[in-house]
PDB file of C-alpha atoms in Angstrom:
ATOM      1  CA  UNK A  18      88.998  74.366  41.815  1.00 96.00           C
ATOM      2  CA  UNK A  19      87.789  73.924  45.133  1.00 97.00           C
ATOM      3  CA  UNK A  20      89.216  74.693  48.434  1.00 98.00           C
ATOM      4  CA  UNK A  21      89.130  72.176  51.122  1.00 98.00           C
ATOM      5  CA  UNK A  22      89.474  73.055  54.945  1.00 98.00           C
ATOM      6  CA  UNK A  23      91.225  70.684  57.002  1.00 98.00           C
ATOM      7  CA  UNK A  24      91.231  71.182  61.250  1.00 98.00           C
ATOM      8  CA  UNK A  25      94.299  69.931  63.201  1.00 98.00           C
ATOM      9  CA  UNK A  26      93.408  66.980  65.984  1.00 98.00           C
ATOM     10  CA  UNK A  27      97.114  68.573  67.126  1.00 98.00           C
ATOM     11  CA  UNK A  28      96.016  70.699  70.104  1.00 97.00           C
ATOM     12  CA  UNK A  29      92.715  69.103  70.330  1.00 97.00           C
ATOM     13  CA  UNK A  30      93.818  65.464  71.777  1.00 95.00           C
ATOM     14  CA  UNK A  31      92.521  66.142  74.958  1.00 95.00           C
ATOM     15  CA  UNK A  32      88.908  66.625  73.383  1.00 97.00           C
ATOM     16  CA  UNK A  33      86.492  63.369  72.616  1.00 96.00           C
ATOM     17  CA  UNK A  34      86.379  62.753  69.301  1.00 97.00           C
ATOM     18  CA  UNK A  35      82.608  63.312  68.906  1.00 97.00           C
ATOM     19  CA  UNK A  36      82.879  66.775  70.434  1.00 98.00           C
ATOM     20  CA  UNK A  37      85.581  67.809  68.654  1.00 98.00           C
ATOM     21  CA  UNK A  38      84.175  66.547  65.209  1.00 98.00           C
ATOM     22  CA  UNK A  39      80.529  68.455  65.412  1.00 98.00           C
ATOM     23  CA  UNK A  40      82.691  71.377  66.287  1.00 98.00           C
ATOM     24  CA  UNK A  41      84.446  71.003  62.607  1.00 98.00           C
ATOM     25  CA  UNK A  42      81.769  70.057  60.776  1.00 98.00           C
ATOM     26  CA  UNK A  43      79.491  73.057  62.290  1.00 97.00           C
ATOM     27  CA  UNK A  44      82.236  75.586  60.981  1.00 97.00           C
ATOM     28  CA  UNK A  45      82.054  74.454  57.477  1.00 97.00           C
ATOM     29  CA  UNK A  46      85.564  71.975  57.670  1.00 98.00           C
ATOM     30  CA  UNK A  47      85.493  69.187  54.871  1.00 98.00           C
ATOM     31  CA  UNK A  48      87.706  67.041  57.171  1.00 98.00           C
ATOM     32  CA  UNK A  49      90.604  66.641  59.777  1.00 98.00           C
ATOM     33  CA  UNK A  50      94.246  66.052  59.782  1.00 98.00           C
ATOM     34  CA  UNK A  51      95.761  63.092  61.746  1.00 98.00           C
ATOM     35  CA  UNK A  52      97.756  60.462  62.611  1.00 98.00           C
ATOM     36  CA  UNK A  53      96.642  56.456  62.844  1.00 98.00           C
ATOM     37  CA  UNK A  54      97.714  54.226  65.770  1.00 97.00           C
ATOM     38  CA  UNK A  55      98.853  51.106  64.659  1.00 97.00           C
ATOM     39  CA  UNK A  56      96.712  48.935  66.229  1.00 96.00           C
ATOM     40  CA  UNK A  57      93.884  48.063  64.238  1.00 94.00           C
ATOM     41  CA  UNK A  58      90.887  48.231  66.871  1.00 96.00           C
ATOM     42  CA  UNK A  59      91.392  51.825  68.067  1.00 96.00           C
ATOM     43  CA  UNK A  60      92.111  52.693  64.480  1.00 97.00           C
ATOM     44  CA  UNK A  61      89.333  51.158  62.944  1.00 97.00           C
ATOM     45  CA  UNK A  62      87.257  53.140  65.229  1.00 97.00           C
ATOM     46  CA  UNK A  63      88.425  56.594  64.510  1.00 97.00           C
ATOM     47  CA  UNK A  64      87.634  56.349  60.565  1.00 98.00           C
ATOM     48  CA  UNK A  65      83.927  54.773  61.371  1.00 98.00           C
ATOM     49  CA  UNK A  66      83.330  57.797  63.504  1.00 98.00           C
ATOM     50  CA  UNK A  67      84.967  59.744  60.797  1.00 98.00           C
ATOM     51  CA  UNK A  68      82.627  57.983  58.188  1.00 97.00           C
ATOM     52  CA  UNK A  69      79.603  59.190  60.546  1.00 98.00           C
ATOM     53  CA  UNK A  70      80.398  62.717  60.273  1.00 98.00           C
ATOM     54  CA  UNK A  71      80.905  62.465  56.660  1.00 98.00           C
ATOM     55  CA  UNK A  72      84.116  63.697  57.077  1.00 98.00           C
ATOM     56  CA  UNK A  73      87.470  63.201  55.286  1.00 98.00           C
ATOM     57  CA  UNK A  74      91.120  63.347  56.690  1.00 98.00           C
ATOM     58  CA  UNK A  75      94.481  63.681  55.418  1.00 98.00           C
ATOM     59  CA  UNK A  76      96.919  61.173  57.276  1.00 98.00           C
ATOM     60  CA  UNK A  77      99.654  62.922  59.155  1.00 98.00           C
ATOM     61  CA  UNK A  78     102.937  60.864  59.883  1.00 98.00           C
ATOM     62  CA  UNK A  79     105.222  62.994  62.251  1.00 98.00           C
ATOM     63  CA  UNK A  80     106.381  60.021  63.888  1.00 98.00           C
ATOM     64  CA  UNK A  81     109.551  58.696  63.128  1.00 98.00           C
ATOM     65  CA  UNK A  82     112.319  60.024  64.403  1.00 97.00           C
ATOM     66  CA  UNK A  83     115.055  57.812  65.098  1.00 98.00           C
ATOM     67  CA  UNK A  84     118.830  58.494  64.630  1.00 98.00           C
ATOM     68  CA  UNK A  85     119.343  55.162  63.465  1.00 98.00           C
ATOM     69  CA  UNK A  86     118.654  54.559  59.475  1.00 98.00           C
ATOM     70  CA  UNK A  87     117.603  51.368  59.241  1.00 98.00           C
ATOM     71  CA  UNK A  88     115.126  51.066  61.853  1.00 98.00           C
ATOM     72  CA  UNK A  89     114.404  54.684  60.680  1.00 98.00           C
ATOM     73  CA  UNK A  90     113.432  53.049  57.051  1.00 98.00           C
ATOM     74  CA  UNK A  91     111.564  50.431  58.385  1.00 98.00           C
ATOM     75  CA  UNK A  92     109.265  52.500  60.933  1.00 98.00           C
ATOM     76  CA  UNK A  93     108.841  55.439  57.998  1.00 98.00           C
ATOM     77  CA  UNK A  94     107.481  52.306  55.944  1.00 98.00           C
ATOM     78  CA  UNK A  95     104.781  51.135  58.515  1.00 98.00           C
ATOM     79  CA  UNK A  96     103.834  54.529  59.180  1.00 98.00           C
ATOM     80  CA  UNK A  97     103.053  55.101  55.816  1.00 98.00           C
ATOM     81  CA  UNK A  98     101.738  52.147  55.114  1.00 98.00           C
ATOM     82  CA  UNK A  99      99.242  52.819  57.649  1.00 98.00           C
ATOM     83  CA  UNK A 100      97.946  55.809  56.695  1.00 98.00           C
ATOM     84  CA  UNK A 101      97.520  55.175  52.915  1.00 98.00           C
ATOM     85  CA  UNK A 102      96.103  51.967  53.688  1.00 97.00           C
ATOM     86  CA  UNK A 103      92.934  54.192  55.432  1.00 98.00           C
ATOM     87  CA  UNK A 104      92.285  55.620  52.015  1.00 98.00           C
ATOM     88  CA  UNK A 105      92.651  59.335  53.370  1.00 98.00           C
ATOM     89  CA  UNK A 106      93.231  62.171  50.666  1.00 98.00           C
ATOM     90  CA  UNK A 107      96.606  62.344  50.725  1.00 98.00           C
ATOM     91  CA  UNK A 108      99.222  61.560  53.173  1.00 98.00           C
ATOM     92  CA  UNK A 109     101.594  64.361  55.028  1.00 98.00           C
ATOM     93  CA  UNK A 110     104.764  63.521  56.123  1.00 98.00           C
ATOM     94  CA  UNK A 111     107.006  64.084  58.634  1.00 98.00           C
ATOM     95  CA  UNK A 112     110.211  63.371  56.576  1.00 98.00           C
ATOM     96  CA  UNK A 113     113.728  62.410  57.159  1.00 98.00           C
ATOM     97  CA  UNK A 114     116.043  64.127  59.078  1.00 98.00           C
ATOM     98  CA  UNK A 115     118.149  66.624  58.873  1.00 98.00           C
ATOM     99  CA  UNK A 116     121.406  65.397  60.008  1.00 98.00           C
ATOM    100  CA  UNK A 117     120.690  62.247  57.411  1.00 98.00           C
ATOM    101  CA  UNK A 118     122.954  62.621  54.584  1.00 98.00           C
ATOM    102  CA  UNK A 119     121.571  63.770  51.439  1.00 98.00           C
ATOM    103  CA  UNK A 120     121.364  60.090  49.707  1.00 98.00           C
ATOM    104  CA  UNK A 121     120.006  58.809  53.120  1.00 98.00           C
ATOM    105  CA  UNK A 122     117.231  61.002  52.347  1.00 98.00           C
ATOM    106  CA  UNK A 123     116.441  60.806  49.298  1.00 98.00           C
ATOM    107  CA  UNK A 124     116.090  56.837  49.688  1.00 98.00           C
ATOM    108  CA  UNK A 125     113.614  57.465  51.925  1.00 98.00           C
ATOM    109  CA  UNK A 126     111.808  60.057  49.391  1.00 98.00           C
ATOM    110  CA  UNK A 127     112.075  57.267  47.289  1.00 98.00           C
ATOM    111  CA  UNK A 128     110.388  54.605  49.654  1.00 98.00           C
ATOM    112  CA  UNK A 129     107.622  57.109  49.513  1.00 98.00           C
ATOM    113  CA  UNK A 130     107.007  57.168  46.063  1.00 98.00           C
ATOM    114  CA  UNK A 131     107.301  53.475  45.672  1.00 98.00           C
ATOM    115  CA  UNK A 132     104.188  53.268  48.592  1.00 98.00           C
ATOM    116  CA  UNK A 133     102.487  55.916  46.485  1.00 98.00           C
ATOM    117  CA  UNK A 134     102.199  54.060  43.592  1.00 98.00           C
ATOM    118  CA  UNK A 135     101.553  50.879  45.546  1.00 98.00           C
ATOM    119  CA  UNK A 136      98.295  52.361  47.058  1.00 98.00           C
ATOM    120  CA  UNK A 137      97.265  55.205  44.859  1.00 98.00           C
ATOM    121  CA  UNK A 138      97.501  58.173  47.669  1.00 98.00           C
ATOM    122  CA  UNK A 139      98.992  60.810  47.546  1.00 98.00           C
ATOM    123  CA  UNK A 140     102.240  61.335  49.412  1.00 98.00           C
ATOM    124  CA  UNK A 141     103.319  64.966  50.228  1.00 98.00           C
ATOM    125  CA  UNK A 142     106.249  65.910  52.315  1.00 98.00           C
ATOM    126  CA  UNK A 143     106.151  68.815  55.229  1.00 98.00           C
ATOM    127  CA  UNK A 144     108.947  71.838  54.902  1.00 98.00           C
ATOM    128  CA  UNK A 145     109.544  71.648  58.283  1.00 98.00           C
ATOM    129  CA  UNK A 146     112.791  72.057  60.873  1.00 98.00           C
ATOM    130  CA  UNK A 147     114.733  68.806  61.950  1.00 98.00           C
ATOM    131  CA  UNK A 148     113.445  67.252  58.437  1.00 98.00           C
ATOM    132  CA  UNK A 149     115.500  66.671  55.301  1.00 98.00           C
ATOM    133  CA  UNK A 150     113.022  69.754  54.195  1.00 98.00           C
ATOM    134  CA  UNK A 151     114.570  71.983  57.176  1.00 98.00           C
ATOM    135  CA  UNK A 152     115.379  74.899  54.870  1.00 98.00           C
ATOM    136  CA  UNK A 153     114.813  76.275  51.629  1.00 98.00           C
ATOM    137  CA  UNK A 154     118.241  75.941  50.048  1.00 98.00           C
ATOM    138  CA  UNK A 155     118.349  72.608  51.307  1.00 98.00           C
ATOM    139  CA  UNK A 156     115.307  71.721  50.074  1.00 98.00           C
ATOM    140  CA  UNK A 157     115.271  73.095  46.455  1.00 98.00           C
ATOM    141  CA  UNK A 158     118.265  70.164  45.970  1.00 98.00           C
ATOM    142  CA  UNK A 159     115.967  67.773  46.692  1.00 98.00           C
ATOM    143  CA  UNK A 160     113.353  69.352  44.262  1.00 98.00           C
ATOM    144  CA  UNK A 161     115.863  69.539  41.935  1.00 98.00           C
ATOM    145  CA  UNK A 162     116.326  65.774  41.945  1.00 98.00           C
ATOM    146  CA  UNK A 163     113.002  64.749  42.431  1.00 98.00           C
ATOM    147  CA  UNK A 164     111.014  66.580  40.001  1.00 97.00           C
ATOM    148  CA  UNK A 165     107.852  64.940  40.632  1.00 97.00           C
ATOM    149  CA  UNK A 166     108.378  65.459  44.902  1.00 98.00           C
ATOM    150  CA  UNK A 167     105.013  67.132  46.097  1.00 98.00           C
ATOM    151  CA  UNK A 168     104.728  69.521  48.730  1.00 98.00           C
ATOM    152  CA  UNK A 169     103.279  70.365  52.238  1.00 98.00           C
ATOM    153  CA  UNK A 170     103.977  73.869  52.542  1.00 98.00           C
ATOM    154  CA  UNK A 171     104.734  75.458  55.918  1.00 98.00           C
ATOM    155  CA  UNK A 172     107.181  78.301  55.122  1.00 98.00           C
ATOM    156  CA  UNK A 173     107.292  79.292  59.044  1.00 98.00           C
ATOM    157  CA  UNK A 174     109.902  76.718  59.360  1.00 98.00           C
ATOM    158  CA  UNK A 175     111.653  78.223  56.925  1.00 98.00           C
ATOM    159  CA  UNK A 176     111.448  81.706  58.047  1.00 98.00           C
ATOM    160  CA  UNK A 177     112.865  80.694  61.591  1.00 97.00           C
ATOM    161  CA  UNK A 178     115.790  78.466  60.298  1.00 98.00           C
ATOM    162  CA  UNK A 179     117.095  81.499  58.027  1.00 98.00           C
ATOM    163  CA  UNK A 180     115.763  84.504  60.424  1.00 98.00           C
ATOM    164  CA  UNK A 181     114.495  86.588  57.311  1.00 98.00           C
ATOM    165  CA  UNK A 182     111.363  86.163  55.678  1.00 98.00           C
ATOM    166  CA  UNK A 183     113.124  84.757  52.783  1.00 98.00           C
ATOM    167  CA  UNK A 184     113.339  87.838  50.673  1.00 97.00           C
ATOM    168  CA  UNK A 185     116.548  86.968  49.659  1.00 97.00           C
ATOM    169  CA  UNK A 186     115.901  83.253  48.987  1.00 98.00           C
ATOM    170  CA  UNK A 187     112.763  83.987  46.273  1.00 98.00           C
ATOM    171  CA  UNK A 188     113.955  81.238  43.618  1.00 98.00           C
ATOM    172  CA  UNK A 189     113.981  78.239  46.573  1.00 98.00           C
ATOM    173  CA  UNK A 190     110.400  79.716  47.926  1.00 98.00           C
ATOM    174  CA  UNK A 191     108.996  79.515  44.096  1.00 98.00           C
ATOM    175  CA  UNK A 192     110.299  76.262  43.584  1.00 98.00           C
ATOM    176  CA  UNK A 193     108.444  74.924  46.599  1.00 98.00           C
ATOM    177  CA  UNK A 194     105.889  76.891  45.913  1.00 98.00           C
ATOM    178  CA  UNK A 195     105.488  74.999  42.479  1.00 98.00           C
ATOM    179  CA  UNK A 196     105.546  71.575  43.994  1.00 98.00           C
ATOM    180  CA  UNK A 197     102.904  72.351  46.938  1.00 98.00           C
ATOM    181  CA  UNK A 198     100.097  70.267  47.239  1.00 98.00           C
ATOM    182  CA  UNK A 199      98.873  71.037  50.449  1.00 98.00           C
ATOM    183  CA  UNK A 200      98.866  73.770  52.534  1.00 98.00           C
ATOM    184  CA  UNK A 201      99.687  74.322  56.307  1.00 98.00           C
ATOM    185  CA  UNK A 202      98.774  78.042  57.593  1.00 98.00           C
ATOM    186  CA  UNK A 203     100.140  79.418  59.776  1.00 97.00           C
ATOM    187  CA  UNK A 204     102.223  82.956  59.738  1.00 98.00           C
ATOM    188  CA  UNK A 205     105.563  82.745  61.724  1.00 98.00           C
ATOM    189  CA  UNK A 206     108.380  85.385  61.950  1.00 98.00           C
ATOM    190  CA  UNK A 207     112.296  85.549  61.524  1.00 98.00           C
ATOM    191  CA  UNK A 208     112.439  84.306  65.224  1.00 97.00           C
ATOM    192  CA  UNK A 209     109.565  81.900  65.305  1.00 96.00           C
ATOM    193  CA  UNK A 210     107.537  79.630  63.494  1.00 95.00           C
ATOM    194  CA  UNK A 211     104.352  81.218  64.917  1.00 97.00           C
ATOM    195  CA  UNK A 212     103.781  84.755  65.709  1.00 98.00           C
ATOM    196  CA  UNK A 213     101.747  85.297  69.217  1.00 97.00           C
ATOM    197  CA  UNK A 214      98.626  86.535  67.241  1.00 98.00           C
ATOM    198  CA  UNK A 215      98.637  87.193  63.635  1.00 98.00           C
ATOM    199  CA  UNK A 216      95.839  89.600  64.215  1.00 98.00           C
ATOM    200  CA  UNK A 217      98.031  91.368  65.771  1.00 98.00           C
ATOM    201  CA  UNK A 218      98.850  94.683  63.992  1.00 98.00           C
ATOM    202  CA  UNK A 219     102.662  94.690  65.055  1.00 98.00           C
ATOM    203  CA  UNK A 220     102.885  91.270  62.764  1.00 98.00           C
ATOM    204  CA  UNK A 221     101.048  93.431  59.400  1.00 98.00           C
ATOM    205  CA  UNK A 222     104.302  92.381  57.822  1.00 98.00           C
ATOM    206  CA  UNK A 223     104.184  88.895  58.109  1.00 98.00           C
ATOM    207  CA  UNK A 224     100.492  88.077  57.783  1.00 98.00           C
ATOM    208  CA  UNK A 225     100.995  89.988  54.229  1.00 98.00           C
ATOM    209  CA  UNK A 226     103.909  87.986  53.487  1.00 98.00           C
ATOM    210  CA  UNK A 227     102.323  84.685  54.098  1.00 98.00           C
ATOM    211  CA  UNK A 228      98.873  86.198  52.231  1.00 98.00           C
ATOM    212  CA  UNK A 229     101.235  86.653  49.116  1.00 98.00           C
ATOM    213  CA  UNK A 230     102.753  83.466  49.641  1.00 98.00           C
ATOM    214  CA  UNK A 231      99.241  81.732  49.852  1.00 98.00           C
ATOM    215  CA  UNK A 232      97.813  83.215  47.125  1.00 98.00           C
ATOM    216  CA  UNK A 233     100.646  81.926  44.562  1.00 98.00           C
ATOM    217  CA  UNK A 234     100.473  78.525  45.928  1.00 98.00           C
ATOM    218  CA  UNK A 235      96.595  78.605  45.255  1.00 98.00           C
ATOM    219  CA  UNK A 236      97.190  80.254  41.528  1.00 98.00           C
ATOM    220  CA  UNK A 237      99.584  77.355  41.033  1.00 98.00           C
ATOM    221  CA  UNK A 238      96.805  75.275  42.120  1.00 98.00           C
ATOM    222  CA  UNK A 239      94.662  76.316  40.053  1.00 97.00           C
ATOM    223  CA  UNK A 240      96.380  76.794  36.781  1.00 97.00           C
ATOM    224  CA  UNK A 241      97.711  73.277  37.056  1.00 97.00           C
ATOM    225  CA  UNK A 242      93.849  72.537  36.933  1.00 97.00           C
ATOM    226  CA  UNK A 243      93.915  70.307  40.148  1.00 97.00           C
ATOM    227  CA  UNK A 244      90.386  69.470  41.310  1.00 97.00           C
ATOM    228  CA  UNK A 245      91.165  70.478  44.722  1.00 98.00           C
ATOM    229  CA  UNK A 246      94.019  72.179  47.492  1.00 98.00           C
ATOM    230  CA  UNK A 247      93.918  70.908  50.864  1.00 98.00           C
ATOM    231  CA  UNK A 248      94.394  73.798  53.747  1.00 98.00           C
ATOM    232  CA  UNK A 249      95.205  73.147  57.006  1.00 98.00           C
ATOM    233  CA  UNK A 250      95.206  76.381  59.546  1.00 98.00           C
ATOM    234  CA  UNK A 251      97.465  75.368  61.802  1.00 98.00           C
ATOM    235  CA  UNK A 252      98.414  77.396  64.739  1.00 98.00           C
ATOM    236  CA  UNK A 253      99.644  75.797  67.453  1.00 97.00           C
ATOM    237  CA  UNK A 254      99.181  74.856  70.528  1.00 97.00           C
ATOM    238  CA  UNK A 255     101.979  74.975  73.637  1.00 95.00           C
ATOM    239  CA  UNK A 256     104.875  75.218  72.888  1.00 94.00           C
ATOM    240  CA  UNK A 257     104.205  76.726  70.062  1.00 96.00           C
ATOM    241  CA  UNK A 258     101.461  79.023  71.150  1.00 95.00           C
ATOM    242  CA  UNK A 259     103.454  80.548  74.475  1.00 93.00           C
ATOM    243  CA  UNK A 260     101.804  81.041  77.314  1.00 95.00           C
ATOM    244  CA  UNK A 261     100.949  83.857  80.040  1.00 95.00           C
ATOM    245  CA  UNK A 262     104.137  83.584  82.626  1.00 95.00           C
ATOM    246  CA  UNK A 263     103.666  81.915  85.270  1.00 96.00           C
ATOM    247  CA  UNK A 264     100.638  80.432  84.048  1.00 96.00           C
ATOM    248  CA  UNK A 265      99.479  77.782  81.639  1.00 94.00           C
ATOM    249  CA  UNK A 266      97.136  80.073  80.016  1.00 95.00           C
ATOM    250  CA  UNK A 267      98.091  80.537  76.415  1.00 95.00           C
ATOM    251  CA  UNK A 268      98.851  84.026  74.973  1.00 95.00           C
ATOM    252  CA  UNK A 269      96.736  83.199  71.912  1.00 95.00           C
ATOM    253  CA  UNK A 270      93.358  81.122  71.109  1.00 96.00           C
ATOM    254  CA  UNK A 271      94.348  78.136  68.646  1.00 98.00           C
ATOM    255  CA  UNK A 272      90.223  77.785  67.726  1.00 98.00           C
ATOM    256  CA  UNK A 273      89.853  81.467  67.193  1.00 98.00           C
ATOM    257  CA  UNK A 274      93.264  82.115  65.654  1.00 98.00           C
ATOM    258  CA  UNK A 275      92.673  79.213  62.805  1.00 98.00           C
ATOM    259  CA  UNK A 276      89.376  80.923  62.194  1.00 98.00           C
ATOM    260  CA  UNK A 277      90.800  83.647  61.378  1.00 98.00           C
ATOM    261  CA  UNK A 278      93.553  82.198  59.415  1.00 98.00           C
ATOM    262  CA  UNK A 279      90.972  80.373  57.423  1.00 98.00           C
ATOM    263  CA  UNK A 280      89.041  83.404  56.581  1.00 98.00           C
ATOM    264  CA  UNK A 281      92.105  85.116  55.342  1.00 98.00           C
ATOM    265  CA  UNK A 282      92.576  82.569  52.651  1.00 98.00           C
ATOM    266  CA  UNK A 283      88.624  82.598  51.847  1.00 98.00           C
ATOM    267  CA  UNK A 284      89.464  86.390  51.124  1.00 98.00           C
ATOM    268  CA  UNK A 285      92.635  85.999  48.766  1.00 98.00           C
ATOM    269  CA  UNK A 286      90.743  82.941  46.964  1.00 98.00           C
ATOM    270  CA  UNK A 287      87.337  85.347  46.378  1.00 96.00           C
ATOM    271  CA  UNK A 288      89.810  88.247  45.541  1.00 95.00           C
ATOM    272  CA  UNK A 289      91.749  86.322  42.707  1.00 95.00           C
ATOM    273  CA  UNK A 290      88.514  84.976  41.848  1.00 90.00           C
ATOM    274  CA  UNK A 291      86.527  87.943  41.042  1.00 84.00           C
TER     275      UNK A 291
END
């Protein structure tokens, strides 16, 4: 099976595209994760340049938020529709919400499946807060229902909605863990989605939980037979990466940080594959 590295644009926005590209492709990245504007020129010329680097992308949809269902449906739709459309290698999405009532939800799980088999990507949906995903007893209904639901994995969220790192939650974390198809990294703590600096000895704990927690989803991976797991190392930038007071100066390096993050995984994968 092989591992591919995905970089965040999130945190990088400010950086032209070219520039931030030959930095990910120098450091050994098979491709980005992003969103798609809907207009078709500016669009159009983000996967060309994309094409140039020889690099793929999984779509990220994180935009839909409103309160109101039906124009919530419709705008989850176009999103989606967007992405897929762009032939990326699988689409992540921002789904839901969590104040949406459980059918509410799942109709719009549904909608995604229905685009999935329209276009032939894959559709995976993110475990993360203010989503119908927003915590793990919550989700494990909807995995329950939809046995064929695939995953992004973020278990941060998780941790900060419950304020434990869900040792007493195990059969909801396996469960997810079972349906994850890709793979956001990044170690947060009972009070945050994303500890300062997971080099950080005081955060030994956490890093180790999320290293266990990584390593099962990639034996999953693997003894399912998949050709491939997507990873993206994904610390943050402001606010999730906090900075210096009194100062925009973050407390921790996003580049350096997801580095290290990466390298972490390279050593469970080489471990379990010895």
């Amino acid at each position: 099976m092989e591992l591919k590295f995905i970089y965040p644009r999130w945190g990088s926005a400010d950086v032209d595209w070219k520039t931030f590209l030959t930095k990910v492709k120098t450091h050994g990245y098979d491709g980005v994760e992003i969103d798609l504007p809907l207009d078709k020129n500016p669009k159009a010329e983000i996967l060309l340049i994309l094409k140039d680097f020889d690099l793929e992308f999984v779509g990220q949809h994180w935009e839909t938020q409103e309160a109101d269902f039906d124009k919530h449906k419709e705008r989850f739709k176009k999103h989606l529709y967007n992405l897929a459309e762009a032939n990326p290698i699988l689409v992540n999405s921002h789904t839901g919400m969590d104040f949406f009532s459980f059918d509410q939800n799942a109709e719009l799980l549904e909608i995604a499946q229905s685009i999935e088999a329209d276009t032939k990507i894959s559709i995976t949906h993110e475990t993360h807060r203010s989503r119908f995903s927003f915590a793990a007893h919550i989700c494990f209904k909807f995995l329950e229902a939809f046995p064929s639901l695939k995953l992004t994995s973020d278990l941060s969220h998780w941790c900060c909605v419950a304020e434990t790192l869900l040792h007493n939650q195990e059969k909801a974390v396996l469960k997810a863990i079972d349906h994850t198809y890709h793979i956001h990294a990044r170690v947060g703590s009972s009070q945050s989605p994303q500890v300062i600096d997971p080099r950080d000895s005081v955060y030994i704990e956490e890093l180790n939980q999320f290293k266990t927690w990584w390593r099962l989803m990639l034996e999953k991976a693997q003894t399912s037979k998949r050709d491939f797991i997507t990873i993206t190392p994904e610390y943050g930038p402001y606010p999730y990466s906090l900075y210096q007071p009194n100062t925009k100066m973050p407390l921790g390096d996003q580049w350096e940080i997801n580095q290290f993050i990466k390298s972490e995984i390279l050593t469970v994968w080489n471990t379990m594959n010895r």
